[in-house]
PDB file of C-alpha atoms in Angstrom:
ATOM      1  CA  UNK A   1     -15.333  42.685 -43.511  1.00 51.00           C
ATOM      2  CA  UNK A   2     -19.040  41.977 -43.186  1.00 59.00           C
ATOM      3  CA  UNK A   3     -19.810  42.703 -46.745  1.00 67.00           C
ATOM      4  CA  UNK A   4     -17.796  39.588 -47.723  1.00 83.00           C
ATOM      5  CA  UNK A   5     -20.256  37.164 -46.098  1.00 95.00           C
ATOM      6  CA  UNK A   6     -23.982  36.337 -46.367  1.00 96.00           C
ATOM      7  CA  UNK A   7     -23.819  35.822 -42.669  1.00 96.00           C
ATOM      8  CA  UNK A   8     -21.337  35.691 -39.862  1.00 95.00           C
ATOM      9  CA  UNK A   9     -21.306  35.703 -36.040  1.00 95.00           C
ATOM     10  CA  UNK A  10     -20.671  38.760 -34.029  1.00 94.00           C
ATOM     11  CA  UNK A  11     -17.046  40.049 -34.706  1.00 94.00           C
ATOM     12  CA  UNK A  12     -14.337  40.066 -33.490  1.00 94.00           C
ATOM     13  CA  UNK A  13     -14.444  36.351 -32.805  1.00 93.00           C
ATOM     14  CA  UNK A  14     -13.621  35.375 -29.209  1.00 84.00           C
ATOM     15  CA  UNK A  15     -10.587  33.047 -28.803  1.00 73.00           C
ATOM     16  CA  UNK A  16     -11.200  30.319 -26.147  1.00 68.00           C
ATOM     17  CA  UNK A  17     -11.585  31.861 -22.700  1.00 63.00           C
ATOM     18  CA  UNK A  18     -11.962  28.440 -21.037  1.00 68.00           C
ATOM     19  CA  UNK A  19      -8.322  27.147 -21.302  1.00 71.00           C
ATOM     20  CA  UNK A  20      -6.406  30.101 -19.991  1.00 70.00           C
ATOM     21  CA  UNK A  21      -4.206  30.501 -16.907  1.00 70.00           C
ATOM     22  CA  UNK A  22      -5.272  30.289 -14.197  1.00 74.00           C
ATOM     23  CA  UNK A  23      -7.674  27.648 -15.100  1.00 72.00           C
ATOM     24  CA  UNK A  24     -11.497  27.951 -14.216  1.00 74.00           C
ATOM     25  CA  UNK A  25     -12.749  24.514 -13.275  1.00 77.00           C
ATOM     26  CA  UNK A  26     -16.466  25.642 -13.662  1.00 76.00           C
ATOM     27  CA  UNK A  27     -15.977  27.146 -16.908  1.00 73.00           C
ATOM     28  CA  UNK A  28     -14.290  24.100 -18.152  1.00 70.00           C
ATOM     29  CA  UNK A  29     -17.117  21.886 -16.887  1.00 73.00           C
ATOM     30  CA  UNK A  30     -19.737  24.031 -18.535  1.00 74.00           C
ATOM     31  CA  UNK A  31     -17.783  23.809 -21.905  1.00 72.00           C
ATOM     32  CA  UNK A  32     -17.505  19.929 -21.676  1.00 70.00           C
ATOM     33  CA  UNK A  33     -21.049  19.777 -20.689  1.00 72.00           C
ATOM     34  CA  UNK A  34     -22.315  21.742 -23.671  1.00 71.00           C
ATOM     35  CA  UNK A  35     -20.187  19.550 -26.071  1.00 72.00           C
ATOM     36  CA  UNK A  36     -21.431  16.331 -24.462  1.00 74.00           C
ATOM     37  CA  UNK A  37     -24.934  16.796 -23.324  1.00 70.00           C
ATOM     38  CA  UNK A  38     -26.448  19.223 -25.801  1.00 72.00           C
ATOM     39  CA  UNK A  39     -27.325  17.981 -29.236  1.00 76.00           C
ATOM     40  CA  UNK A  40     -23.997  18.182 -31.117  1.00 86.00           C
ATOM     41  CA  UNK A  41     -21.727  16.211 -33.464  1.00 90.00           C
ATOM     42  CA  UNK A  42     -19.843  15.033 -30.696  1.00 90.00           C
ATOM     43  CA  UNK A  43     -22.952  13.463 -29.074  1.00 91.00           C
ATOM     44  CA  UNK A  44     -24.053  12.202 -32.571  1.00 93.00           C
ATOM     45  CA  UNK A  45     -20.603  10.561 -33.099  1.00 96.00           C
ATOM     46  CA  UNK A  46     -20.745   8.954 -29.742  1.00 94.00           C
ATOM     47  CA  UNK A  47     -24.055   7.426 -30.863  1.00 95.00           C
ATOM     48  CA  UNK A  48     -22.831   6.223 -34.203  1.00 97.00           C
ATOM     49  CA  UNK A  49     -19.793   4.592 -32.457  1.00 97.00           C
ATOM     50  CA  UNK A  50     -21.784   2.787 -30.073  1.00 96.00           C
ATOM     51  CA  UNK A  51     -24.309   1.588 -32.709  1.00 97.00           C
ATOM     52  CA  UNK A  52     -21.331   0.594 -35.026  1.00 97.00           C
ATOM     53  CA  UNK A  53     -19.595  -1.396 -32.307  1.00 96.00           C
ATOM     54  CA  UNK A  54     -22.964  -3.244 -31.440  1.00 96.00           C
ATOM     55  CA  UNK A  55     -24.499  -3.814 -34.882  1.00 97.00           C
ATOM     56  CA  UNK A  56     -21.981  -3.253 -37.644  1.00 97.00           C
ATOM     57  CA  UNK A  57     -18.727  -4.361 -36.143  1.00 97.00           C
ATOM     58  CA  UNK A  58     -17.180  -7.843 -37.272  1.00 97.00           C
ATOM     59  CA  UNK A  59     -16.646 -10.154 -34.360  1.00 96.00           C
ATOM     60  CA  UNK A  60     -13.197  -9.576 -33.108  1.00 95.00           C
ATOM     61  CA  UNK A  61     -12.091 -13.252 -33.009  1.00 95.00           C
ATOM     62  CA  UNK A  62     -12.617 -13.201 -36.771  1.00 96.00           C
ATOM     63  CA  UNK A  63     -10.238 -10.182 -37.317  1.00 98.00           C
ATOM     64  CA  UNK A  64      -7.112 -12.122 -36.242  1.00 97.00           C
ATOM     65  CA  UNK A  65      -6.259 -12.865 -39.934  1.00 98.00           C
ATOM     66  CA  UNK A  66      -6.817 -10.749 -42.928  1.00 98.00           C
ATOM     67  CA  UNK A  67      -9.916 -11.828 -44.775  1.00 98.00           C
ATOM     68  CA  UNK A  68     -12.032 -10.085 -47.426  1.00 98.00           C
ATOM     69  CA  UNK A  69     -15.323 -10.647 -45.605  1.00 98.00           C
ATOM     70  CA  UNK A  70     -14.762  -8.597 -42.331  1.00 98.00           C
ATOM     71  CA  UNK A  71     -12.540  -6.010 -44.193  1.00 98.00           C
ATOM     72  CA  UNK A  72     -15.363  -5.450 -46.678  1.00 98.00           C
ATOM     73  CA  UNK A  73     -17.869  -5.125 -43.725  1.00 98.00           C
ATOM     74  CA  UNK A  74     -15.767  -2.183 -42.231  1.00 98.00           C
ATOM     75  CA  UNK A  75     -15.266  -0.465 -45.601  1.00 98.00           C
ATOM     76  CA  UNK A  76     -19.131  -0.790 -46.468  1.00 98.00           C
ATOM     77  CA  UNK A  77     -19.883   0.713 -42.923  1.00 98.00           C
ATOM     78  CA  UNK A  78     -17.661   3.450 -43.314  1.00 98.00           C
ATOM     79  CA  UNK A  79     -18.871   4.269 -46.808  1.00 98.00           C
ATOM     80  CA  UNK A  80     -22.597   4.317 -45.569  1.00 98.00           C
ATOM     81  CA  UNK A  81     -21.762   6.448 -42.686  1.00 98.00           C
ATOM     82  CA  UNK A  82     -20.160   9.429 -44.645  1.00 98.00           C
ATOM     83  CA  UNK A  83     -22.752   8.974 -47.390  1.00 98.00           C
ATOM     84  CA  UNK A  84     -25.742   9.210 -45.070  1.00 98.00           C
ATOM     85  CA  UNK A  85     -24.381  12.021 -42.988  1.00 98.00           C
ATOM     86  CA  UNK A  86     -22.800  14.114 -45.677  1.00 98.00           C
ATOM     87  CA  UNK A  87     -25.276  13.246 -48.289  1.00 98.00           C
ATOM     88  CA  UNK A  88     -28.157  14.026 -45.892  1.00 98.00           C
ATOM     89  CA  UNK A  89     -26.696  17.511 -44.882  1.00 98.00           C
ATOM     90  CA  UNK A  90     -26.083  18.249 -48.566  1.00 98.00           C
ATOM     91  CA  UNK A  91     -29.638  17.468 -49.640  1.00 98.00           C
ATOM     92  CA  UNK A  92     -30.953  19.466 -46.616  1.00 98.00           C
ATOM     93  CA  UNK A  93     -28.888  22.570 -46.839  1.00 98.00           C
ATOM     94  CA  UNK A  94     -27.895  22.895 -50.432  1.00 98.00           C
ATOM     95  CA  UNK A  95     -30.125  20.825 -52.750  1.00 98.00           C
ATOM     96  CA  UNK A  96     -33.496  21.322 -51.311  1.00 97.00           C
ATOM     97  CA  UNK A  97     -32.395  24.547 -49.324  1.00 97.00           C
ATOM     98  CA  UNK A  98     -34.841  23.712 -46.402  1.00 97.00           C
ATOM     99  CA  UNK A  99     -33.585  26.639 -44.493  1.00 97.00           C
ATOM    100  CA  UNK A 100     -32.706  28.942 -47.275  1.00 96.00           C
ATOM    101  CA  UNK A 101     -29.497  31.001 -46.805  1.00 96.00           C
ATOM    102  CA  UNK A 102     -30.135  31.497 -43.106  1.00 96.00           C
ATOM    103  CA  UNK A 103     -26.949  31.135 -41.164  1.00 97.00           C
ATOM    104  CA  UNK A 104     -25.077  30.387 -44.333  1.00 97.00           C
ATOM    105  CA  UNK A 105     -21.649  31.975 -44.328  1.00 97.00           C
ATOM    106  CA  UNK A 106     -21.177  32.495 -48.269  1.00 96.00           C
ATOM    107  CA  UNK A 107     -23.992  32.881 -50.559  1.00 94.00           C
ATOM    108  CA  UNK A 108     -22.275  31.604 -53.693  1.00 92.00           C
ATOM    109  CA  UNK A 109     -23.192  28.148 -54.972  1.00 94.00           C
ATOM    110  CA  UNK A 110     -20.851  25.406 -55.581  1.00 96.00           C
ATOM    111  CA  UNK A 111     -18.652  25.537 -58.708  1.00 94.00           C
ATOM    112  CA  UNK A 112     -19.349  23.892 -61.815  1.00 94.00           C
ATOM    113  CA  UNK A 113     -17.600  23.446 -65.184  1.00 92.00           C
ATOM    114  CA  UNK A 114     -14.292  24.460 -63.325  1.00 93.00           C
ATOM    115  CA  UNK A 115     -11.262  22.537 -64.533  1.00 92.00           C
ATOM    116  CA  UNK A 116      -9.504  22.973 -61.146  1.00 93.00           C
ATOM    117  CA  UNK A 117     -11.843  20.489 -59.754  1.00 94.00           C
ATOM    118  CA  UNK A 118     -11.936  16.713 -60.659  1.00 88.00           C
ATOM    119  CA  UNK A 119     -14.639  15.904 -62.981  1.00 89.00           C
ATOM    120  CA  UNK A 120     -14.889  19.889 -63.340  1.00 95.00           C
ATOM    121  CA  UNK A 121     -17.456  19.882 -60.542  1.00 97.00           C
ATOM    122  CA  UNK A 122     -16.885  20.943 -56.924  1.00 97.00           C
ATOM    123  CA  UNK A 123     -19.416  18.482 -55.563  1.00 98.00           C
ATOM    124  CA  UNK A 124     -18.304  15.560 -57.493  1.00 97.00           C
ATOM    125  CA  UNK A 125     -14.665  16.391 -56.798  1.00 97.00           C
ATOM    126  CA  UNK A 126     -15.475  16.458 -53.100  1.00 98.00           C
ATOM    127  CA  UNK A 127     -17.422  13.121 -53.183  1.00 98.00           C
ATOM    128  CA  UNK A 128     -14.780  11.530 -55.160  1.00 98.00           C
ATOM    129  CA  UNK A 129     -11.828  12.277 -52.822  1.00 98.00           C
ATOM    130  CA  UNK A 130     -13.926  11.624 -49.787  1.00 98.00           C
ATOM    131  CA  UNK A 131     -15.113   8.334 -51.058  1.00 98.00           C
ATOM    132  CA  UNK A 132     -12.161   6.885 -53.060  1.00 98.00           C
ATOM    133  CA  UNK A 133      -9.269   8.039 -51.132  1.00 98.00           C
ATOM    134  CA  UNK A 134     -10.878   8.893 -47.601  1.00 98.00           C
ATOM    135  CA  UNK A 135     -12.901   5.829 -46.963  1.00 98.00           C
ATOM    136  CA  UNK A 136     -10.153   3.567 -48.082  1.00 98.00           C
ATOM    137  CA  UNK A 137      -7.502   4.988 -46.004  1.00 98.00           C
ATOM    138  CA  UNK A 138     -10.045   5.422 -42.979  1.00 98.00           C
ATOM    139  CA  UNK A 139     -10.777   1.723 -43.393  1.00 98.00           C
ATOM    140  CA  UNK A 140      -7.228   0.612 -43.597  1.00 98.00           C
ATOM    141  CA  UNK A 141      -6.391   2.222 -40.249  1.00 98.00           C
ATOM    142  CA  UNK A 142      -9.363   0.513 -38.580  1.00 98.00           C
ATOM    143  CA  UNK A 143      -8.527  -2.856 -40.189  1.00 98.00           C
ATOM    144  CA  UNK A 144      -4.848  -2.743 -38.970  1.00 98.00           C
ATOM    145  CA  UNK A 145      -6.155  -1.684 -35.480  1.00 98.00           C
ATOM    146  CA  UNK A 146      -8.784  -4.456 -35.141  1.00 98.00           C
ATOM    147  CA  UNK A 147      -6.256  -7.052 -36.519  1.00 98.00           C
ATOM    148  CA  UNK A 148      -3.527  -6.033 -34.051  1.00 98.00           C
ATOM    149  CA  UNK A 149      -6.024  -5.654 -31.250  1.00 98.00           C
ATOM    150  CA  UNK A 150      -7.666  -9.263 -31.928  1.00 97.00           C
ATOM    151  CA  UNK A 151      -4.047 -10.638 -31.661  1.00 98.00           C
ATOM    152  CA  UNK A 152      -3.263  -9.041 -28.403  1.00 97.00           C
ATOM    153  CA  UNK A 153      -0.534  -6.640 -29.981  1.00 98.00           C
ATOM    154  CA  UNK A 154      -2.085  -3.575 -28.519  1.00 97.00           C
ATOM    155  CA  UNK A 155      -2.557  -2.396 -24.717  1.00 97.00           C
ATOM    156  CA  UNK A 156      -6.255  -3.132 -24.073  1.00 96.00           C
ATOM    157  CA  UNK A 157      -8.862  -1.389 -21.846  1.00 96.00           C
ATOM    158  CA  UNK A 158     -11.548  -3.071 -20.117  1.00 94.00           C
ATOM    159  CA  UNK A 159     -14.237  -0.642 -19.085  1.00 92.00           C
ATOM    160  CA  UNK A 160     -15.742  -2.877 -16.506  1.00 93.00           C
ATOM    161  CA  UNK A 161     -12.453  -3.066 -14.746  1.00 95.00           C
ATOM    162  CA  UNK A 162     -11.282   0.506 -15.160  1.00 96.00           C
ATOM    163  CA  UNK A 163     -14.459   2.562 -15.706  1.00 95.00           C
ATOM    164  CA  UNK A 164     -12.778   5.915 -14.582  1.00 96.00           C
ATOM    165  CA  UNK A 165     -10.015   5.523 -17.083  1.00 96.00           C
ATOM    166  CA  UNK A 166     -12.581   4.660 -19.730  1.00 95.00           C
ATOM    167  CA  UNK A 167     -14.395   7.694 -19.239  1.00 94.00           C
ATOM    168  CA  UNK A 168     -11.441   9.905 -19.019  1.00 95.00           C
ATOM    169  CA  UNK A 169     -10.158   8.557 -22.264  1.00 96.00           C
ATOM    170  CA  UNK A 170     -13.471   9.424 -24.015  1.00 95.00           C
ATOM    171  CA  UNK A 171     -13.315  13.011 -22.603  1.00 91.00           C
ATOM    172  CA  UNK A 172      -9.632  13.406 -23.622  1.00 93.00           C
ATOM    173  CA  UNK A 173     -10.089  12.204 -27.102  1.00 96.00           C
ATOM    174  CA  UNK A 174     -11.299  15.664 -28.539  1.00 93.00           C
ATOM    175  CA  UNK A 175      -8.281  17.392 -26.923  1.00 92.00           C
ATOM    176  CA  UNK A 176      -5.817  14.885 -28.503  1.00 96.00           C
ATOM    177  CA  UNK A 177      -7.609  15.437 -31.763  1.00 97.00           C
ATOM    178  CA  UNK A 178      -7.282  19.138 -31.321  1.00 95.00           C
ATOM    179  CA  UNK A 179      -3.605  18.935 -30.627  1.00 96.00           C
ATOM    180  CA  UNK A 180      -2.921  16.503 -33.588  1.00 98.00           C
ATOM    181  CA  UNK A 181      -5.027  18.652 -35.914  1.00 98.00           C
ATOM    182  CA  UNK A 182      -3.234  21.773 -35.328  1.00 97.00           C
ATOM    183  CA  UNK A 183       0.248  20.668 -35.844  1.00 97.00           C
ATOM    184  CA  UNK A 184      -0.442  18.313 -38.618  1.00 98.00           C
ATOM    185  CA  UNK A 185      -2.402  21.028 -40.393  1.00 98.00           C
ATOM    186  CA  UNK A 186       0.474  23.630 -39.929  1.00 97.00           C
ATOM    187  CA  UNK A 187       2.681  20.938 -41.366  1.00 98.00           C
ATOM    188  CA  UNK A 188       0.478  20.764 -44.501  1.00 98.00           C
ATOM    189  CA  UNK A 189       0.829  24.513 -44.957  1.00 97.00           C
ATOM    190  CA  UNK A 190       4.564  24.091 -45.399  1.00 96.00           C
ATOM    191  CA  UNK A 191       5.606  24.900 -48.939  1.00 94.00           C
ATOM    192  CA  UNK A 192       6.707  21.417 -50.165  1.00 96.00           C
ATOM    193  CA  UNK A 193       3.485  19.695 -48.836  1.00 98.00           C
ATOM    194  CA  UNK A 194       0.912  22.576 -49.537  1.00 98.00           C
ATOM    195  CA  UNK A 195       0.872  22.771 -53.252  1.00 96.00           C
ATOM    196  CA  UNK A 196       1.113  19.009 -54.137  1.00 97.00           C
ATOM    197  CA  UNK A 197      -1.124  17.998 -51.218  1.00 98.00           C
ATOM    198  CA  UNK A 198      -3.117  20.259 -49.044  1.00 98.00           C
ATOM    199  CA  UNK A 199      -4.196  22.697 -52.026  1.00 97.00           C
ATOM    200  CA  UNK A 200      -6.593  20.002 -52.970  1.00 97.00           C
ATOM    201  CA  UNK A 201      -8.679  20.737 -49.907  1.00 98.00           C
ATOM    202  CA  UNK A 202      -8.357  24.339 -50.280  1.00 97.00           C
ATOM    203  CA  UNK A 203     -10.034  24.363 -53.609  1.00 96.00           C
ATOM    204  CA  UNK A 204     -13.069  24.850 -51.518  1.00 95.00           C
ATOM    205  CA  UNK A 205     -13.539  28.432 -50.510  1.00 92.00           C
ATOM    206  CA  UNK A 206     -17.410  28.056 -50.294  1.00 93.00           C
ATOM    207  CA  UNK A 207     -17.511  24.770 -48.344  1.00 97.00           C
ATOM    208  CA  UNK A 208     -20.222  22.086 -48.200  1.00 98.00           C
ATOM    209  CA  UNK A 209     -20.599  18.861 -46.103  1.00 98.00           C
ATOM    210  CA  UNK A 210     -18.651  16.852 -48.854  1.00 98.00           C
ATOM    211  CA  UNK A 211     -15.831  19.218 -48.463  1.00 98.00           C
ATOM    212  CA  UNK A 212     -14.833  18.346 -44.938  1.00 98.00           C
ATOM    213  CA  UNK A 213     -13.277  15.006 -45.803  1.00 98.00           C
ATOM    214  CA  UNK A 214     -12.058  15.758 -49.273  1.00 98.00           C
ATOM    215  CA  UNK A 215      -8.407  15.518 -49.200  1.00 98.00           C
ATOM    216  CA  UNK A 216      -5.462  14.323 -51.142  1.00 98.00           C
ATOM    217  CA  UNK A 217      -4.464  10.665 -50.108  1.00 98.00           C
ATOM    218  CA  UNK A 218      -1.297  11.790 -48.353  1.00 98.00           C
ATOM    219  CA  UNK A 219      -3.194  14.240 -46.298  1.00 98.00           C
ATOM    220  CA  UNK A 220      -5.714  11.531 -45.488  1.00 98.00           C
ATOM    221  CA  UNK A 221      -2.811   9.364 -44.116  1.00 98.00           C
ATOM    222  CA  UNK A 222      -1.474  12.242 -41.928  1.00 98.00           C
ATOM    223  CA  UNK A 223      -4.739  13.538 -40.810  1.00 98.00           C
ATOM    224  CA  UNK A 224      -6.040  10.153 -39.631  1.00 98.00           C
ATOM    225  CA  UNK A 225      -2.644   9.176 -38.092  1.00 98.00           C
ATOM    226  CA  UNK A 226      -3.798  10.473 -34.721  1.00 98.00           C
ATOM    227  CA  UNK A 227      -5.155   7.125 -34.136  1.00 98.00           C
ATOM    228  CA  UNK A 228      -1.667   5.699 -33.769  1.00 98.00           C
ATOM    229  CA  UNK A 229      -1.854   6.866 -30.232  1.00 98.00           C
ATOM    230  CA  UNK A 230      -3.890   3.659 -29.681  1.00 98.00           C
ATOM    231  CA  UNK A 231      -0.460   1.817 -30.202  1.00 96.00           C
ATOM    232  CA  UNK A 232       0.716   3.024 -26.843  1.00 97.00           C
ATOM    233  CA  UNK A 233      -2.653   4.181 -24.774  1.00 97.00           C
ATOM    234  CA  UNK A 234      -4.889   1.337 -23.597  1.00 96.00           C
ATOM    235  CA  UNK A 235      -7.944   1.158 -25.816  1.00 96.00           C
ATOM    236  CA  UNK A 236     -10.889  -0.849 -26.948  1.00 96.00           C
ATOM    237  CA  UNK A 237     -13.048  -0.913 -30.174  1.00 96.00           C
ATOM    238  CA  UNK A 238     -15.699   1.446 -29.008  1.00 97.00           C
ATOM    239  CA  UNK A 239     -13.109   4.034 -28.152  1.00 98.00           C
ATOM    240  CA  UNK A 240     -11.315   3.394 -31.498  1.00 98.00           C
ATOM    241  CA  UNK A 241     -14.513   3.821 -33.413  1.00 98.00           C
ATOM    242  CA  UNK A 242     -15.474   6.964 -31.583  1.00 98.00           C
ATOM    243  CA  UNK A 243     -11.939   8.460 -32.221  1.00 98.00           C
ATOM    244  CA  UNK A 244     -12.107   7.571 -35.906  1.00 98.00           C
ATOM    245  CA  UNK A 245     -15.588   8.782 -36.498  1.00 98.00           C
ATOM    246  CA  UNK A 246     -14.972  12.037 -34.568  1.00 97.00           C
ATOM    247  CA  UNK A 247     -12.132  12.767 -37.072  1.00 97.00           C
ATOM    248  CA  UNK A 248     -14.370  11.919 -40.172  1.00 98.00           C
ATOM    249  CA  UNK A 249     -17.785  12.735 -39.377  1.00 97.00           C
ATOM    250  CA  UNK A 250     -17.261  16.196 -37.338  1.00 96.00           C
ATOM    251  CA  UNK A 251     -15.883  17.958 -40.399  1.00 97.00           C
ATOM    252  CA  UNK A 252     -18.866  17.072 -42.531  1.00 97.00           C
ATOM    253  CA  UNK A 253     -20.702  19.484 -40.320  1.00 96.00           C
ATOM    254  CA  UNK A 254     -18.154  21.965 -39.459  1.00 96.00           C
ATOM    255  CA  UNK A 255     -17.565  22.517 -43.407  1.00 97.00           C
ATOM    256  CA  UNK A 256     -21.430  22.428 -44.117  1.00 98.00           C
ATOM    257  CA  UNK A 257     -21.223  26.248 -44.880  1.00 97.00           C
ATOM    258  CA  UNK A 258     -23.870  26.894 -42.341  1.00 97.00           C
ATOM    259  CA  UNK A 259     -23.620  27.913 -38.687  1.00 96.00           C
ATOM    260  CA  UNK A 260     -26.538  26.015 -37.389  1.00 96.00           C
ATOM    261  CA  UNK A 261     -29.148  23.390 -38.502  1.00 96.00           C
ATOM    262  CA  UNK A 262     -32.548  25.117 -38.493  1.00 96.00           C
ATOM    263  CA  UNK A 263     -36.066  23.862 -38.459  1.00 93.00           C
ATOM    264  CA  UNK A 264     -39.071  25.958 -38.134  1.00 89.00           C
ATOM    265  CA  UNK A 265     -36.509  28.852 -37.632  1.00 89.00           C
ATOM    266  CA  UNK A 266     -35.335  27.211 -34.445  1.00 93.00           C
ATOM    267  CA  UNK A 267     -31.712  26.075 -33.826  1.00 93.00           C
ATOM    268  CA  UNK A 268     -31.674  22.247 -33.681  1.00 93.00           C
ATOM    269  CA  UNK A 269     -27.900  21.669 -33.768  1.00 94.00           C
ATOM    270  CA  UNK A 270     -24.668  23.639 -34.155  1.00 91.00           C
ATOM    271  CA  UNK A 271     -22.981  22.808 -37.443  1.00 94.00           C
ATOM    272  CA  UNK A 272     -20.382  25.040 -39.010  1.00 90.00           C
ATOM    273  CA  UNK A 273     -17.453  26.774 -37.687  1.00 89.00           C
ATOM    274  CA  UNK A 274     -16.900  30.365 -38.901  1.00 95.00           C
ATOM    275  CA  UNK A 275     -13.522  30.096 -37.233  1.00 95.00           C
ATOM    276  CA  UNK A 276     -12.388  27.498 -39.794  1.00 96.00           C
ATOM    277  CA  UNK A 277     -14.328  29.236 -42.606  1.00 96.00           C
ATOM    278  CA  UNK A 278     -11.905  32.175 -41.984  1.00 96.00           C
ATOM    279  CA  UNK A 279      -9.197  29.628 -42.692  1.00 97.00           C
ATOM    280  CA  UNK A 280     -10.642  28.586 -45.985  1.00 96.00           C
ATOM    281  CA  UNK A 281     -10.905  32.411 -46.868  1.00 95.00           C
ATOM    282  CA  UNK A 282      -7.611  33.543 -45.783  1.00 95.00           C
ATOM    283  CA  UNK A 283      -5.536  30.231 -45.675  1.00 95.00           C
ATOM    284  CA  UNK A 284      -2.800  31.224 -43.436  1.00 95.00           C
ATOM    285  CA  UNK A 285      -4.679  31.499 -40.129  1.00 97.00           C
ATOM    286  CA  UNK A 286      -6.863  29.557 -37.753  1.00 97.00           C
ATOM    287  CA  UNK A 287      -5.067  26.296 -38.317  1.00 97.00           C
ATOM    288  CA  UNK A 288      -6.524  24.712 -35.176  1.00 95.00           C
ATOM    289  CA  UNK A 289     -10.066  24.564 -33.444  1.00 90.00           C
ATOM    290  CA  UNK A 290     -11.670  27.263 -31.517  1.00 85.00           C
ATOM    291  CA  UNK A 291     -12.070  25.283 -28.325  1.00 82.00           C
ATOM    292  CA  UNK A 292      -8.386  25.280 -27.433  1.00 86.00           C
ATOM    293  CA  UNK A 293      -6.527  28.444 -28.400  1.00 88.00           C
ATOM    294  CA  UNK A 294      -3.590  26.949 -30.259  1.00 92.00           C
ATOM    295  CA  UNK A 295      -3.719  29.723 -32.720  1.00 94.00           C
ATOM    296  CA  UNK A 296      -3.776  32.470 -30.064  1.00 91.00           C
ATOM    297  CA  UNK A 297      -0.700  30.825 -28.283  1.00 90.00           C
ATOM    298  CA  UNK A 298       1.239  30.498 -31.568  1.00 93.00           C
ATOM    299  CA  UNK A 299       0.262  33.702 -33.317  1.00 92.00           C
ATOM    300  CA  UNK A 300      -2.011  32.581 -36.146  1.00 95.00           C
ATOM    301  CA  UNK A 301      -5.447  33.615 -34.796  1.00 95.00           C
ATOM    302  CA  UNK A 302      -7.688  35.530 -37.084  1.00 96.00           C
ATOM    303  CA  UNK A 303     -10.934  37.079 -35.183  1.00 95.00           C
ATOM    304  CA  UNK A 304     -12.565  37.988 -38.463  1.00 95.00           C
ATOM    305  CA  UNK A 305     -11.767  41.755 -38.674  1.00 94.00           C
ATOM    306  CA  UNK A 306     -10.080  43.667 -41.099  1.00 93.00           C
ATOM    307  CA  UNK A 307      -7.422  44.606 -38.629  1.00 95.00           C
ATOM    308  CA  UNK A 308      -6.801  40.943 -38.032  1.00 95.00           C
ATOM    309  CA  UNK A 309      -6.337  40.442 -41.857  1.00 94.00           C
ATOM    310  CA  UNK A 310      -3.923  43.216 -41.902  1.00 95.00           C
ATOM    311  CA  UNK A 311      -1.811  41.689 -38.941  1.00 93.00           C
ATOM    312  CA  UNK A 312      -1.883  38.437 -40.744  1.00 94.00           C
ATOM    313  CA  UNK A 313      -0.362  39.956 -44.044  1.00 93.00           C
ATOM    314  CA  UNK A 314       2.277  41.627 -42.096  1.00 90.00           C
ATOM    315  CA  UNK A 315       3.051  38.356 -40.292  1.00 89.00           C
ATOM    316  CA  UNK A 316       3.388  36.592 -43.530  1.00 88.00           C
ATOM    317  CA  UNK A 317       5.485  39.371 -45.264  1.00 88.00           C
ATOM    318  CA  UNK A 318       8.036  38.853 -42.489  1.00 81.00           C
ATOM    319  CA  UNK A 319       8.476  35.174 -43.324  1.00 67.00           C
TER     320      UNK A 319
END
């Protein structure tokens, strides 16, 4: 198995040991602390959401009617966020190769002059679908939310009045995203949806930052639909921005093709996710994330070993 990779973590991959019965509160707390208080994409996304809400967000009173100005402001903000983060990671890791191939899963370069990709180029293909489809649908969801919120059509959360609930909803957001992603992702691997829709994302075997949000428009609609929970759960603009930016920005890092961001040979931040890289390599496994063992519970876990590949093939042959 190891010869298929330029680098991989120790195998077999462990499944999540935190969320097993009986629950271990100390282990869960340590896992949450690592996610929220070490430099991570969760912490970066929280920062971008707070900055967006304070400096890049149209005034709510102006969002009560659909007007070009505030809609364009949201669109340009989203376009800039994905361009800066995906573009920055791409330049650092793949264009200038500032950490070489250290912690890179697959050594091969991105495909060029391949007709399977839009514009015959993998990177241009990923950029086109991320920006043309992804940013547009991402913006549409946010526009509808802010319009409905400003008109009082949604249950609203005031942090100063309900601080404990507010903190709890921030902490629970990643778990809701994990649940939604697992089941929507499994749906996308259903035959009638896979070939016309999800196969566009799976063009990427060797993934890069622009691959994370490169999807068919139907997949963008389904993937981002997790935000519809704000129709029934009390919310506010910062929580909504955090929710949406986690969905969009985290995959840019997790698909970067590298396990870690290095500077001077020292880890600066966790990036990629070998667990999901295995999904791009073998397709019918590891549909969810590693933090919550959905795949272990529902029989689709791949631990990176040849034995796990054989078990997966047997499982598929029985279908």
